[in-house]
Structures are given as C-alpha cells and as structure tokens.
XYZ file of C-alpha atoms in Angstrom:
745
model
C 11.150 65.127 -42.221
C 9.021 68.154 -40.368
C 5.610 68.820 -42.505
C 4.636 72.319 -42.846
C 5.133 75.661 -44.137
C 8.534 75.204 -45.200
C 7.360 72.270 -47.490
C 4.646 74.496 -49.270
C 7.482 77.428 -49.945
C 9.848 74.909 -51.530
C 7.097 73.429 -53.550
C 5.860 77.003 -54.396
C 9.305 78.014 -55.242
C 9.862 75.031 -57.606
C 6.842 75.307 -59.250
C 8.212 78.926 -60.121
C 10.981 78.165 -61.117
C 9.987 75.902 -63.282
C 7.349 78.101 -65.221
C 10.099 80.476 -65.539
C 12.266 77.969 -67.593
C 9.899 76.673 -69.654
C 9.294 80.056 -70.729
C 12.453 81.605 -71.534
C 12.837 79.683 -74.475
C 9.829 81.328 -75.908
C 11.706 84.972 -75.439
C 13.582 86.142 -77.822
C 17.531 85.787 -76.613
C 19.501 88.991 -76.291
C 16.554 91.320 -75.334
C 16.059 93.297 -72.910
C 12.734 91.536 -71.761
C 14.848 88.127 -71.745
C 17.350 90.178 -69.844
C 15.017 91.220 -66.987
C 13.475 87.842 -66.632
C 16.124 86.108 -66.595
C 18.249 88.129 -64.013
C 15.398 89.117 -61.884
C 14.846 85.160 -61.576
C 18.725 84.936 -60.402
C 18.209 87.912 -57.794
C 15.049 86.280 -56.701
C 17.413 82.999 -56.370
C 20.004 84.847 -54.486
C 17.236 86.240 -51.987
C 15.582 82.962 -51.624
C 19.339 81.340 -50.682
C 19.681 83.793 -48.037
C 16.108 83.306 -46.660
C 16.796 79.740 -46.734
C 20.036 80.049 -44.432
C 18.371 82.605 -42.024
C 15.059 79.759 -41.530
C 17.059 76.876 -41.100
C 20.268 78.039 -39.824
C 21.866 74.550 -40.821
C 25.070 73.099 -39.599
C 27.151 73.950 -42.470
C 26.134 77.482 -42.603
C 29.529 78.865 -43.946
C 29.048 76.246 -46.750
C 25.797 77.961 -47.468
C 27.198 81.532 -46.984
C 29.935 80.950 -49.643
C 27.259 79.064 -52.170
C 25.228 82.336 -52.099
C 28.611 84.512 -52.763
C 29.008 82.484 -55.905
C 25.578 82.515 -56.816
C 26.091 86.623 -56.063
C 29.160 86.149 -58.716
C 27.224 84.271 -61.324
C 24.329 87.097 -61.091
C 27.247 89.796 -61.216
C 28.332 88.245 -64.412
C 24.899 87.688 -66.098
C 24.225 91.265 -65.522
C 27.648 92.502 -66.876
C 27.091 90.071 -69.656
C 23.674 91.873 -71.018
C 25.345 94.987 -70.273
C 27.905 94.617 -72.939
C 25.659 92.775 -75.054
C 22.933 94.979 -75.413
C 23.815 98.732 -73.787
C 27.602 98.941 -74.800
C 27.320 96.885 -77.949
C 30.079 95.076 -77.227
C 31.093 91.473 -77.704
C 30.144 89.314 -74.419
C 32.825 87.326 -74.487
C 35.700 87.719 -73.480
C 34.167 90.663 -70.893
C 34.504 91.830 -67.734
C 31.577 89.226 -67.309
C 34.116 86.430 -67.304
C 35.781 87.950 -64.155
C 32.918 87.189 -62.131
C 32.268 83.967 -63.467
C 35.387 82.609 -63.173
C 35.556 84.213 -59.644
C 32.178 82.012 -58.937
C 33.689 78.592 -60.145
C 35.757 78.456 -56.663
C 33.245 79.795 -54.579
C 30.915 76.989 -56.319
C 33.134 74.408 -55.441
C 34.204 75.598 -51.793
C 30.582 75.690 -50.941
C 30.042 72.312 -52.454
C 32.811 70.348 -50.593
C 31.423 72.198 -47.462
C 27.967 71.411 -47.898
C 28.752 67.697 -48.461
C 30.967 67.129 -46.209
C 30.347 64.057 -43.476
C 32.421 62.319 -40.897
C 33.392 59.236 -42.739
C 36.014 56.709 -42.291
C 39.042 56.651 -44.406
C 37.729 55.367 -47.583
C 40.245 54.825 -50.074
C 38.207 52.305 -52.347
C 35.824 55.363 -52.402
C 38.084 58.264 -53.539
C 39.399 55.765 -56.369
C 36.242 54.909 -57.490
C 35.270 58.972 -57.485
C 38.962 59.230 -59.767
C 37.587 56.213 -62.204
C 34.081 58.065 -62.717
C 35.907 61.542 -63.089
C 39.017 60.403 -64.817
C 36.410 59.046 -67.564
C 34.720 61.798 -68.053
C 37.570 63.915 -68.342
C 38.731 62.243 -71.034
C 35.302 63.223 -72.800
C 35.567 66.942 -71.270
C 39.013 67.123 -72.980
C 38.917 65.453 -76.264
C 35.515 67.286 -76.911
C 35.980 70.706 -75.331
C 39.214 71.572 -73.495
C 41.565 69.764 -76.300
C 39.721 71.117 -79.478
C 39.547 74.819 -78.177
C 43.060 74.607 -76.639
C 44.249 73.478 -79.984
C 42.714 75.797 -82.048
C 44.571 78.813 -83.426
C 42.075 80.575 -84.706
C 40.640 81.632 -81.241
C 42.966 84.371 -79.055
C 45.074 82.888 -76.604
C 42.542 84.986 -73.685
C 39.698 83.142 -74.786
C 41.533 79.951 -75.191
C 42.395 80.002 -71.544
C 38.928 80.992 -70.341
C 37.272 78.350 -72.565
C 39.544 75.764 -70.889
C 39.365 77.044 -67.561
C 34.979 76.401 -67.246
C 35.194 72.520 -68.195
C 37.658 71.900 -65.957
C 36.196 73.998 -63.369
C 33.092 71.686 -63.520
C 35.155 68.947 -63.967
C 36.387 69.588 -60.386
C 33.174 70.472 -58.932
C 31.792 67.182 -60.831
C 34.475 65.430 -58.811
C 33.357 66.619 -55.610
C 30.054 65.161 -56.558
C 31.181 61.808 -57.725
C 33.294 61.665 -54.297
C 30.205 62.059 -52.033
C 28.156 59.508 -54.315
C 31.088 57.047 -54.182
C 30.654 56.846 -50.394
C 27.287 55.503 -50.688
C 23.894 55.442 -49.053
C 21.210 58.046 -49.706
C 21.707 61.874 -48.970
C 19.433 64.128 -47.635
C 16.782 65.685 -49.907
C 18.620 69.123 -49.522
C 21.501 67.513 -51.147
C 19.800 65.942 -53.447
C 18.258 69.096 -54.734
C 21.956 70.902 -54.612
C 23.199 67.820 -57.020
C 20.121 68.399 -59.317
C 20.951 72.298 -59.261
C 24.568 70.954 -60.282
C 23.433 68.692 -62.985
C 21.972 71.957 -64.965
C 25.056 74.022 -64.606
C 27.118 71.166 -66.204
C 24.885 71.032 -68.624
C 24.349 74.230 -69.731
C 28.173 75.330 -69.412
C 28.780 72.090 -71.726
C 26.377 72.886 -74.087
C 27.455 76.366 -74.268
C 30.398 75.461 -75.674
C 29.293 73.614 -78.335
C 26.477 76.471 -79.100
C 28.956 79.028 -79.302
C 31.022 76.940 -81.711
C 28.464 75.206 -84.058
C 25.112 77.193 -83.252
C 24.872 80.596 -82.057
C 21.080 80.729 -82.110
C 20.845 77.994 -79.907
C 21.857 80.055 -76.789
C 18.321 80.733 -75.046
C 17.689 76.886 -74.758
C 20.917 76.108 -73.509
C 20.227 78.706 -70.238
C 17.305 76.411 -69.426
C 20.128 74.676 -67.472
C 21.204 77.303 -65.470
C 17.618 78.337 -64.561
C 17.292 75.280 -63.563
C 20.319 75.094 -61.447
C 19.163 78.393 -59.791
C 15.627 76.885 -59.024
C 17.176 73.517 -57.522
C 19.935 75.348 -55.082
C 17.351 78.021 -54.046
C 14.837 74.647 -53.645
C 18.064 73.094 -51.439
C 18.454 76.026 -49.463
C 14.552 76.733 -48.314
C 14.214 72.909 -47.842
C 14.069 71.906 -43.629
C 16.618 69.289 -44.397
C 19.479 71.662 -45.132
C 19.569 72.230 -41.374
C 20.606 68.841 -40.972
C 24.463 67.471 -41.282
C 25.208 65.416 -44.019
C 24.806 61.627 -42.424
C 27.523 59.743 -40.952
C 28.973 56.562 -43.223
C 29.385 53.923 -40.666
C 30.203 51.848 -43.984
C 32.649 53.074 -46.050
C 32.994 51.863 -49.618
C 30.068 49.619 -50.170
C 29.531 48.523 -53.970
C 26.116 49.943 -54.672
C 23.957 49.191 -58.077
C 24.205 52.977 -59.057
C 27.699 53.131 -58.237
C 28.905 50.011 -60.241
C 26.823 51.385 -62.728
C 28.519 54.868 -62.896
C 31.734 52.873 -62.467
C 31.012 50.411 -65.611
C 30.041 53.365 -67.747
C 33.345 55.467 -67.213
C 35.534 52.390 -67.818
C 33.496 51.794 -71.135
C 34.098 55.304 -72.362
C 37.315 54.693 -73.676
C 36.084 51.624 -76.289
C 33.440 53.789 -76.889
C 35.390 56.425 -77.907
C 37.737 54.278 -79.918
C 34.741 52.302 -81.930
C 32.888 56.034 -82.426
C 35.655 58.582 -82.826
C 38.106 58.990 -85.461
C 41.398 60.523 -84.136
C 43.483 59.995 -87.232
C 46.133 61.995 -87.834
C 44.451 64.004 -90.699
C 41.295 64.513 -88.954
C 41.701 64.870 -85.126
C 45.250 64.736 -85.159
C 48.022 63.236 -83.001
C 46.879 64.827 -79.525
C 43.697 62.879 -79.834
C 44.808 59.106 -79.657
C 47.517 60.737 -76.930
C 44.244 61.810 -74.875
C 42.912 58.204 -75.399
C 46.075 56.557 -74.520
C 47.255 58.293 -71.300
C 43.517 58.167 -70.317
C 43.385 54.546 -71.138
C 46.514 53.952 -68.666
C 45.030 56.370 -66.036
C 41.885 54.203 -66.022
C 43.915 51.397 -65.997
C 45.675 51.740 -63.186
C 43.154 52.989 -61.281
C 40.888 50.108 -61.827
C 43.967 48.119 -61.145
C 44.045 49.582 -57.680
C 40.335 49.383 -56.878
C 40.365 45.466 -57.797
C 43.708 45.261 -55.386
C 41.627 46.756 -52.823
C 38.977 44.600 -53.406
C 41.358 41.339 -52.998
C 42.825 42.637 -50.045
C 39.331 43.512 -48.531
C 37.959 39.982 -49.322
C 41.427 38.384 -48.208
C 41.316 40.673 -44.760
C 37.676 39.919 -44.177
C 38.138 36.142 -44.920
C 40.835 36.001 -41.902
C 38.380 38.079 -39.955
C 35.391 35.467 -40.717
C 37.942 32.387 -40.056
C 39.158 34.060 -36.759
C 35.705 34.351 -35.657
C 34.753 30.526 -36.335
C 37.584 29.240 -34.529
C 37.388 31.565 -31.430
C 34.551 30.943 -28.361
C 32.265 34.141 -28.822
C 32.625 34.420 -24.954
C 35.792 33.953 -23.927
C 37.821 34.753 -27.042
C 39.977 31.527 -26.326
C 40.294 28.975 -29.039
C 37.467 26.736 -29.797
C 37.454 22.935 -29.793
C 37.681 23.144 -34.031
C 40.831 25.340 -33.875
C 42.248 23.379 -30.707
C 41.351 19.870 -32.644
C 43.524 21.136 -35.610
C 46.643 22.395 -33.936
C 46.322 19.238 -31.932
C 46.276 16.985 -34.898
C 49.027 19.165 -36.083
C 51.354 18.552 -33.466
C 50.671 15.045 -33.423
C 51.486 14.520 -36.957
C 54.778 16.344 -36.527
C 55.888 12.848 -35.425
C 59.579 12.112 -34.275
C 61.039 14.751 -31.563
C 57.624 16.259 -31.005
C 56.033 15.514 -27.615
C 52.461 16.986 -27.619
C 50.878 17.565 -24.017
C 47.328 18.177 -23.334
C 45.278 18.976 -20.706
C 41.700 18.667 -20.098
C 40.286 21.006 -17.429
C 36.878 21.106 -15.996
C 35.365 23.296 -12.981
C 33.928 21.697 -9.919
C 30.548 23.310 -8.876
C 29.717 25.475 -12.047
C 26.558 24.571 -12.280
C 25.482 25.379 -9.077
C 26.346 28.653 -9.830
C 24.641 29.073 -12.883
C 21.517 27.728 -10.793
C 21.955 29.758 -7.871
C 23.110 33.057 -9.699
C 21.895 32.847 -13.100
C 24.010 32.389 -16.505
C 24.759 35.826 -16.569
C 26.839 35.424 -13.495
C 28.370 32.488 -14.650
C 29.384 33.630 -18.315
C 31.115 36.346 -16.097
C 32.723 33.571 -14.355
C 34.046 31.822 -17.359
C 35.617 35.281 -18.889
C 37.736 35.229 -15.708
C 38.907 32.191 -15.260
C 39.370 32.123 -19.363
C 41.875 35.314 -18.506
C 43.331 33.582 -15.774
C 44.401 30.315 -17.568
C 45.734 32.520 -20.477
C 48.033 34.052 -17.830
C 49.148 30.430 -16.868
C 50.514 28.988 -19.933
C 53.671 29.990 -21.665
C 53.490 32.121 -24.528
C 52.928 30.084 -27.533
C 50.930 27.448 -25.475
C 47.431 27.383 -26.665
C 44.280 27.768 -24.304
C 40.761 26.586 -25.637
C 37.338 26.275 -24.550
C 35.972 23.250 -25.358
C 32.453 23.924 -24.418
C 30.272 24.538 -21.039
C 32.744 24.856 -18.304
C 35.837 22.722 -20.040
C 38.885 23.728 -20.824
C 42.152 22.266 -22.456
C 45.727 23.737 -22.951
C 48.059 21.923 -25.830
C 51.403 22.277 -25.668
C 52.737 21.550 -29.039
C 56.295 20.269 -27.981
C 57.061 19.687 -24.159
C 58.180 17.312 -21.411
C 55.753 16.181 -19.475
C 56.913 17.661 -16.326
C 56.777 21.283 -17.884
C 52.999 20.206 -18.229
C 52.563 19.044 -14.766
C 54.429 23.097 -13.715
C 51.397 24.673 -15.714
C 48.655 22.364 -14.650
C 49.856 23.291 -10.830
C 49.847 27.006 -11.746
C 46.502 26.662 -13.376
C 44.746 24.693 -10.176
C 46.735 27.630 -7.720
C 44.962 30.918 -9.610
C 41.754 29.292 -10.159
C 41.898 28.979 -6.135
C 41.850 32.810 -5.828
C 38.464 34.180 -4.927
C 36.456 35.794 -8.382
C 34.219 38.684 -8.372
C 31.821 38.357 -10.997
C 28.812 40.762 -11.080
C 29.399 41.826 -7.386
C 29.842 38.127 -6.038
C 32.537 37.197 -4.272
C 33.012 32.957 -5.713
C 35.156 30.044 -5.133
C 35.770 27.883 -7.804
C 38.006 24.613 -7.894
C 39.035 22.546 -11.048
C 39.928 19.021 -12.013
C 42.853 18.407 -14.612
C 43.876 16.010 -16.485
C 46.904 15.640 -18.593
C 48.546 13.232 -20.893
C 51.275 12.954 -22.812
C 51.264 12.598 -26.838
C 54.886 10.625 -27.404
C 54.089 7.484 -29.947
C 50.843 8.582 -30.420
C 49.609 8.954 -34.173
C 45.968 9.817 -33.287
C 44.601 12.985 -31.931
C 41.677 11.598 -30.491
C 43.600 8.977 -28.315
C 45.540 11.850 -26.662
C 42.273 13.928 -25.904
C 40.646 10.725 -24.931
C 43.478 10.295 -22.664
C 43.223 13.826 -20.831
C 39.513 13.180 -20.314
C 40.036 10.179 -18.684
C 42.552 11.610 -16.627
C 40.309 14.620 -15.584
C 37.640 12.276 -14.735
C 39.959 10.125 -12.617
C 40.855 13.532 -10.545
C 37.399 14.467 -10.256
C 36.759 10.540 -8.667
C 39.836 10.915 -6.110
C 38.965 12.926 -2.950
C 41.558 15.509 -2.586
C 42.793 15.172 -6.337
C 43.025 18.437 -8.720
C 45.336 17.288 -11.188
C 45.998 13.562 -12.799
C 48.480 12.698 -15.519
C 47.918 9.668 -17.972
C 49.231 6.693 -16.916
C 49.047 3.068 -18.930
C 47.153 1.441 -15.608
C 44.835 4.085 -15.562
C 42.332 2.264 -17.759
C 42.339 -0.565 -15.945
C 42.519 1.030 -12.294
C 39.914 3.934 -13.112
C 36.263 3.099 -12.491
C 33.920 2.168 -15.069
C 31.924 5.647 -14.753
C 35.839 7.318 -15.353
C 35.974 5.515 -18.905
C 32.258 5.825 -19.764
C 32.236 9.464 -18.867
C 35.817 10.021 -21.314
C 33.966 8.009 -23.976
C 30.676 9.518 -23.906
C 31.631 12.854 -25.689
C 33.095 10.734 -28.360
C 30.262 8.951 -28.979
C 27.736 12.085 -28.954
C 30.231 13.543 -31.583
C 30.829 10.702 -33.821
C 27.305 9.195 -33.890
C 26.643 6.125 -31.730
C 23.873 6.562 -30.185
C 20.859 5.688 -31.624
C 16.851 6.431 -30.821
C 14.577 3.303 -30.754
C 10.890 3.503 -30.350
C 8.554 0.986 -28.647
C 4.902 0.811 -29.196
C 1.973 2.243 -26.523
C -0.909 -0.034 -27.366
C -4.797 0.565 -26.712
C -6.395 -2.128 -25.186
C -7.986 -4.921 -26.170
C -7.544 -4.208 -29.815
C -3.166 -4.003 -29.573
C -2.864 -0.964 -31.911
C -0.282 1.489 -31.625
C -1.613 5.142 -30.248
C 1.993 6.544 -29.202
C 5.640 4.934 -28.770
C 8.178 6.153 -26.443
C 11.687 6.857 -27.639
C 14.387 5.314 -26.006
C 18.099 5.770 -26.423
C 20.962 3.038 -27.175
C 24.828 3.409 -27.274
C 26.402 0.951 -30.104
C 29.801 1.062 -28.692
C 32.478 0.292 -31.490
C 34.424 -1.645 -29.322
C 32.737 -2.900 -26.777
C 28.959 -3.584 -28.216
C 25.686 -2.525 -27.011
C 25.626 -0.534 -23.482
C 22.652 -0.532 -21.463
C 21.315 2.668 -20.761
C 21.076 1.258 -17.137
C 25.335 2.190 -17.363
C 25.606 5.302 -19.520
C 22.474 7.463 -18.252
C 23.659 7.636 -14.514
C 27.538 8.772 -15.849
C 25.838 11.219 -18.654
C 23.986 12.580 -15.737
C 26.893 12.899 -13.560
C 29.461 14.718 -15.592
C 26.478 16.971 -17.441
C 26.433 15.412 -20.927
C 22.840 14.303 -20.408
C 21.952 17.785 -21.060
C 23.427 17.575 -24.581
C 22.482 14.208 -25.321
C 18.607 14.873 -23.748
C 18.248 17.473 -26.221
C 19.611 15.439 -29.347
C 17.181 12.664 -28.133
C 14.709 15.271 -28.192
C 15.248 17.079 -31.583
C 15.547 13.530 -33.072
C 11.923 12.050 -31.821
C 9.864 14.931 -32.563
C 11.158 14.965 -36.329
C 10.691 11.204 -36.417
C 6.847 11.768 -35.235
C 6.624 14.649 -37.778
C 7.824 12.287 -40.398
C 5.629 9.798 -39.743
C 2.606 11.847 -39.645
C 3.361 12.410 -43.274
C 4.168 9.219 -44.163
C 1.468 7.243 -42.349
C -1.462 9.991 -42.031
C -3.970 9.123 -39.699
C -2.427 6.095 -38.853
C 0.830 7.937 -37.359
C 1.189 7.236 -33.956
C -0.907 10.286 -31.899
C 1.870 10.919 -28.936
C 5.628 10.984 -28.636
C 7.277 10.360 -25.288
C 10.197 11.230 -24.223
C 12.103 10.574 -20.938
C 13.548 13.748 -19.505
C 16.278 13.345 -16.349
C 16.337 15.318 -13.501
C 19.734 17.472 -14.722
C 17.429 18.174 -17.404
C 14.791 19.976 -15.754
C 17.114 21.847 -13.517
C 18.034 23.499 -16.350
C 16.285 26.840 -16.378
C 16.197 27.102 -20.141
C 14.974 23.813 -20.873
C 11.218 24.570 -21.352
C 12.665 27.158 -24.013
C 14.448 24.081 -25.918
C 11.403 22.126 -25.995
C 9.450 25.214 -27.430
C 12.573 25.677 -30.105
C 12.615 22.233 -30.773
C 8.620 21.904 -31.074
C 9.062 25.067 -34.068
C 11.760 23.849 -35.496
C 10.460 20.380 -36.375
C 6.785 21.388 -36.608
C 5.580 18.687 -33.875
C 2.518 20.133 -31.797
C 2.863 20.614 -28.246
C -0.050 18.327 -27.624
C 1.426 15.753 -29.586
C 4.711 15.441 -27.164
C 4.609 13.890 -23.918
C 7.552 14.339 -21.654
C 7.986 11.451 -18.759
C 9.915 12.649 -15.738
C 10.195 10.176 -12.772
C 9.271 10.700 -9.844
C 12.721 11.559 -7.831
C 13.143 14.016 -10.538
C 10.210 16.396 -9.179
C 10.253 15.187 -5.773
C 12.820 18.248 -4.343
C 10.736 20.695 -6.003
C 12.162 23.866 -7.189
C 13.513 24.778 -10.490
C 12.510 21.405 -11.440
C 8.793 21.650 -10.781
C 8.825 24.981 -12.488
C 10.401 23.455 -15.426
C 7.234 20.795 -15.776
C 5.066 23.477 -15.110
C 6.116 25.173 -18.097
C 6.077 22.383 -20.159
C 2.682 22.184 -19.633
C 1.407 25.203 -19.785
C 3.170 24.930 -23.774
C 0.737 22.094 -24.083
C 3.045 19.258 -23.407
C 1.720 16.517 -21.624
C 3.398 15.368 -18.753
C 3.681 11.644 -17.572
C 4.634 10.267 -14.406
C 6.998 7.534 -14.840
C 7.476 4.567 -12.529
C 4.353 5.810 -10.253
C 3.963 4.256 -7.138
C 7.331 3.240 -6.461
C 8.318 6.998 -4.931
C 8.254 8.081 -1.543
C 5.201 10.283 -1.593
C 3.496 9.384 -5.472
C -0.237 10.835 -4.680
C 1.529 14.065 -2.796
C 3.213 14.717 -6.305
C -0.251 14.596 -8.124
C -1.012 17.940 -5.818
C 2.254 19.891 -6.991
C 3.002 18.618 -10.432
C 0.396 18.831 -13.471
C 0.051 15.576 -14.517
C -2.178 14.300 -17.209
C -0.459 10.083 -17.562
C 0.297 7.705 -14.703
C 2.870 5.189 -16.108
C 2.532 2.171 -13.444
C 5.625 0.236 -12.420
C 6.334 -2.610 -14.043
C 6.540 -4.028 -10.256
C 3.381 -4.107 -9.736
C 2.171 -5.538 -12.900
C 4.741 -8.919 -12.920
C 2.108 -10.157 -10.096
C -0.965 -9.158 -11.733
C -2.167 -11.910 -12.389
C -1.708 -14.069 -9.495
C -4.392 -14.663 -6.866
C -5.010 -12.889 -4.026
C -3.740 -9.364 -2.601
C -1.106 -8.730 -5.648
C -3.468 -6.521 -8.066
C -4.949 -4.753 -5.036
C -2.527 -1.829 -5.979
C -2.630 -1.987 -9.488
C -6.535 -1.836 -9.085
C -6.194 1.240 -6.648
C -3.785 2.873 -9.409
C -6.110 2.765 -12.002
C -8.852 3.703 -9.706
C -6.947 6.875 -8.574
C -6.283 7.944 -12.523
C -9.725 7.393 -13.236
C -10.749 9.748 -10.304
C -8.430 11.850 -11.285
C -9.142 12.386 -14.818
C -5.511 11.266 -16.081
C -4.927 8.144 -18.622
C -2.962 5.045 -17.253
C -0.500 3.285 -19.332
C 0.630 0.130 -17.827
C 4.313 -0.964 -18.435
C 6.264 -4.000 -18.554
C 3.125 -6.443 -20.114
C 5.053 -9.153 -21.367
C 1.881 -11.661 -21.703
C -1.321 -11.911 -23.130
C -2.529 -12.992 -19.904
C -1.253 -10.076 -18.281
C -2.895 -7.539 -20.826
C -6.153 -9.443 -20.785
C -6.078 -8.820 -16.992
C -5.170 -5.369 -17.181
C -8.042 -4.781 -19.721
C -10.315 -6.503 -17.051
C -9.276 -4.098 -14.096
C -9.918 -1.074 -16.479
C -6.846 -0.065 -17.893
C -7.184 1.053 -21.495
C -3.358 1.689 -22.493
C -0.539 -0.563 -22.137
C 3.308 -1.130 -23.369
C 6.048 -4.045 -22.715
C 7.666 -6.574 -24.724
C 4.402 -8.741 -25.440
C 3.485 -5.609 -27.633
C 7.030 -4.858 -29.308
C 10.363 -4.202 -28.609
C 12.138 -1.208 -29.082
C 12.981 -0.859 -32.245
C 14.885 1.946 -34.886
C 12.131 1.033 -37.239
C 8.660 -0.332 -35.702
C 5.710 -1.509 -37.012
C 3.280 0.307 -36.475
C 0.678 -0.830 -38.339
C 0.805 -4.485 -36.348
C -2.364 -5.398 -33.981
C -0.922 -6.720 -30.827
C -3.549 -8.560 -29.185
C-alpha cells in the first residue's frame, strides 16, 4: 500500500466522521440544527465518494458511481424526511422520503455486488456457506421484524409493505457480503471499510424497526449507525486500495476459523430461538412455529448439502493423493508400488490366468546423464515412457520401477503375445530420440517371464529380471524369455544381479565395522564400515562376489548410499553412548561408480546433515584405480574434501602411478596395502617398500594406516618403522557390534 497524502486524507476524514457521529446524539433529534448537521455530513459524504472515484480511478468504476447514486438517493430521502417532519409538520413515515430510501436499496445492492465481484473459480461450497449464514439471520429477521410487522393488523397495509421491504433489502445486502467473506482470504482495506459501513447501516436499519415500535425517543441514537456508514463508505472510496480490483481467489471454499465461527453461530440460531423464544399459539402465534420449522428444514438441507460437498471433496482429494502416490512423478507411468500391487492381484487370480511380465533396462543411459546432464536424461526417460505406453495394448500396465528400469504387466495373455510386445518395444526404442536439442540413440535389454503355475509375485519379477540380465550379457540379444534352464545356464553375475535388488529391498545386507587402532597401545581410534550379504538361501556371500556385480548394474549407487547413511548414523550413536571413548572417525568405502555420479558430494552433505555427523569425522576411502582416469571422479573427491571430509587412498602402492596421484588428488590418509605388510617381518628387501611408504606419508604430512596386520610381530615391526595406525585380524575382525573398549597390543 502506497503511503502519502491520500492516507492522511482518509485518516482525517474518519476522525471528522467519528466526531460528528459522537456529537450527533447530544443534539435534540428533530431540531433544525440536528437536521443541518446530519444532512451536511451526508452531502460531504457524497462529495468525498466522488473525490475518491476521481482520485483513485478504481477498476470497478461503475460500481462506485452506482454507489454514489445510492448515497445521493439516501441524502434526498433524509432531506425529504426532515422537510416532512419539521417544515410541513406531516408524519415522515410513510412519505415521499420512502421513495428515495427504497430507490437507494437496489442501487446499494447492485453497487456492492459490482465492488465485491472478483475472479473466482466455481465455489459451490462458498455459495452454500453464504446461504447458511443468510438463512439463519433471515429467520431472526422474519421472527422479530418482518413477520410481526406483516401480521400486525393495526399497521396500514402500505406501511406494512414498506416496513417489510427495508429489512428484506438489508438481508439481500447481507447475503452479498456473506458471499464474499465465504470465499476465504482477506479483502483489501477499501473493501473492509465498505463492509464496516454496511455493518453500520444494518445496525441502524434494524434498530429503527425497534425504536419506531417501542422507543421513539431513541431515534437520534439509532442514527449513529447511518453516520458511521457514511464515514466508512467515504473512507473506502478515498483509500488508495479502492483503485485495485478484488483479489483473485485461487483456492475457493477453504474453511477458515472466521468462516467456521459464522457458520456455527448461524446453525445454532434455531436451538437458541427454541430455548429462549416463546412461540405458543396464545402469544406469538402459530406463524412463529411455522417459521422456525421451515428455517430448521432449510438450514438442515443446506448443512447436509455442505457436508455432502465436504465428503465428495475429501473423497476426490483422497483419490488424487492415491493416484499421485501410485504414479511416477517424472513420466506419469505407474510406479513400483502400483506395479507390484497389480502383479500380486494378477498372480492371485489363479487358474485360467497367465500373467506375463517384462522388465526393460536402457543400455547406455548412464553415459547420457554423465555427458549431457540429468535434465537431458530426464527428457529422454519421458520420451521412452511415451513410446513404451504406445507399444502395449489397452489395459496393459507400463511402470517405471526406478532409474532407467521399466516393467510391463499383461494380466492374462499367452507368452507369444508378450514376445510380440517386447519386439515392438525394442523396435520403437531404436528410433532416434530428440531430447533438449540432442539426437540420442538408445537401446534396451528386455527380459520376460510367464506366471503360469506361480503363486509368488516376487518370483515372477525375479525371473523377468534374470532374463533381462541374461539378455544384457548376450551379445546382440535385445529380448530374452525366461526358461527353466536359465538359472543353471546364466552366469553368476546375472543371478546375483537379479537378486541384488531383492536383497536391498528386503534388508539382507548388514554393515559391520573393523577397528583401526593406534600403535603400540592398540586402542581403537577409528573404524571402517564394511558390507556383508546374508542370502536367505546361499548363506553369506563375499563382497568380492557381489560388489563387482553391483558396480556393473548400477545398484552400487543405491547400496553405497545406504551404507553411508547407516555408518554415519552409527558413528553418531556411538558418540552419544560412549562420549570421548567413541571412535574418532568412520571410514566408508566409495566405488568408482559412486564417484562418477555428479551429485554424490551433495548426497554426502545431505547425509551428514541428516545424521548430525560432523564432516571431519567421516573418511571416504577411494581406490587408486577409481580416480586414476581423472574427470568427474577427481572432481567429486575435491568437492568432498572441500566439505571437510577426509580422503583415504585405499590399497596404496598397488596402482599404476601411486605417487602421481598424490599431486592431483587431495589425500589425507594412505592405506598401505596388505601385500606390503605380509612380509614385513622377513629379512632383506621385503620391508623396503613399507619403509619407503611411511617416509613418503610423513614427508607429505599424511597419516599412514597399515592394512592386513595379522600377527603381533607384524604390529611391532610396523611400529618400529614409524607406523602409528594399523588394522587387521590381529586387532579385530569386522563385526556388527565391535568391542571398541578392548586394547589390542
């Protein structure tokens, strides 16, 4: 809102109007002085409204001009009223003044509709809420004002009609205001001033009905509301916000606190009237009961409609949320959860149903991400998803399981139908794909399986996975259907690759920790996190078997992220549990595939923040071969080092150019390979390399950790050569719960 002279004018006008409002009741009503003050202020109100229209040039200019015409009619009515009362000595009601007052009613309603009309989407709930509020107040209007007046035979028919029209007009005006308030949100200041003026008008109109019948001497006090109406209406026109349109309501029908209070109060009017009112036939008469009965039915119907709307809205939103939860946000395809639900239902259908499943993995997708970025990769996936959806039949399910892996489910079909669909999918993906200005060529490895005779959905998906990995292994193959001898004939990598996903999802992996001790005392100063796979059927599988497979199929990225989170969380838990006795550092091995991910450093930062582990307590162990090629892997290591994470070069001394790496890669720790430790106690040249490595580490200001220490003699010789850190079976085997307090000399 702009600050300036207009704001001061508004404040000055309101102060002047309040002064007149407070002073008027002190004047004798019906005197020339009171009439001059009242009508002069009315004319000033009209002038202020016109000045506000000319100054602010509001968007709803027509509404403001009609509003000014309504005020003019009211002023004409006020002047005529006083002429009849004080000059002609005639009863002012009914009189010609009522013609002007009645003419002002439709003008005021029309102007308010125009001034409060904003762009809002269809809001059936808001309309019903406004109807509930007006219905409750309308019942009060009828029982206490309109009804008694209309049924009073002592009042002439013309007067009864006029007295009924006034509160009816006020009720319509109230409905307009209630409709806007029911939209939710906060109107701008000009509208709030306009509503305040309408509130003053309603106060005086209602009060006038009472004082005319019961206390005519209070007519001067009742005029306070009309004076306040003039005060706030003119302020609304003068305020700068009148130049702005009504705020757009993007979210209609919201149930705010104020709205709920109004609705509750309106619905409680009927029980309040029944509890406090007396509508017996000998006092108020049957019409009172009839009005309460009709009002109760109307309000009940409106509340029922509103609650039905709420129920339908909640159901619709629940369906939308469920749909979002079951859809891949990037491609719009079904996600893994929906696919597994439909697969389970298809398998459970039993006899007569032959579900077919195909699993598809894009070849070379990682290269697209690495070379062109994830934005291009995402656009590629969207195009692939569209083509796959067009390659299947209506009713078949296509899902994105994650990354560049897709799946297709045919709930009941012969395997030859799946063979045809697999061929169509392979064919459609061979066509070039344009993504963000790049012409890309991709292919896919597809594996399919028949669910005939199976009662476990996971087994059907495993078979399709196994067939897909077999297709990936076989040169030139793009589609491979599962056969019973595939488990025997497929290579171990294909089997492990198919089972790694299940192992990760079902928690078959475990993180164990091996102590790194200080020499010669043997106290634990750090631990290295290692992963173990406890296969439910094959027992313990060595990391040497499954890590290369995970590297090949890309699951090492997800597995490595899980190991990192688990290890960091464990390090923090030990800090809380052991305090100063906790290991100073947690070492985590990171593969070349992980380092090649552009977002890996960000993942480490997020993990540290989520677990609360400080960066200097984390050591990332990388091998020489993983960073030898440079490029993204070295950049990732540099990014990690800038975070404060310490870098350890694992298996040092066995690579192609170990000393050269120390000049290009930021390293804090050298882990001397076990092959140099095995012969450390033998005489002659066997200890030369181990001695040289500790001297290199010392000269560069790096720490050196001797790996693979298995005997006390090796530990003693390493300490004599200058090593102060070591790990190996002599100090402790990897364990899920290592004895960190033990001293291993």
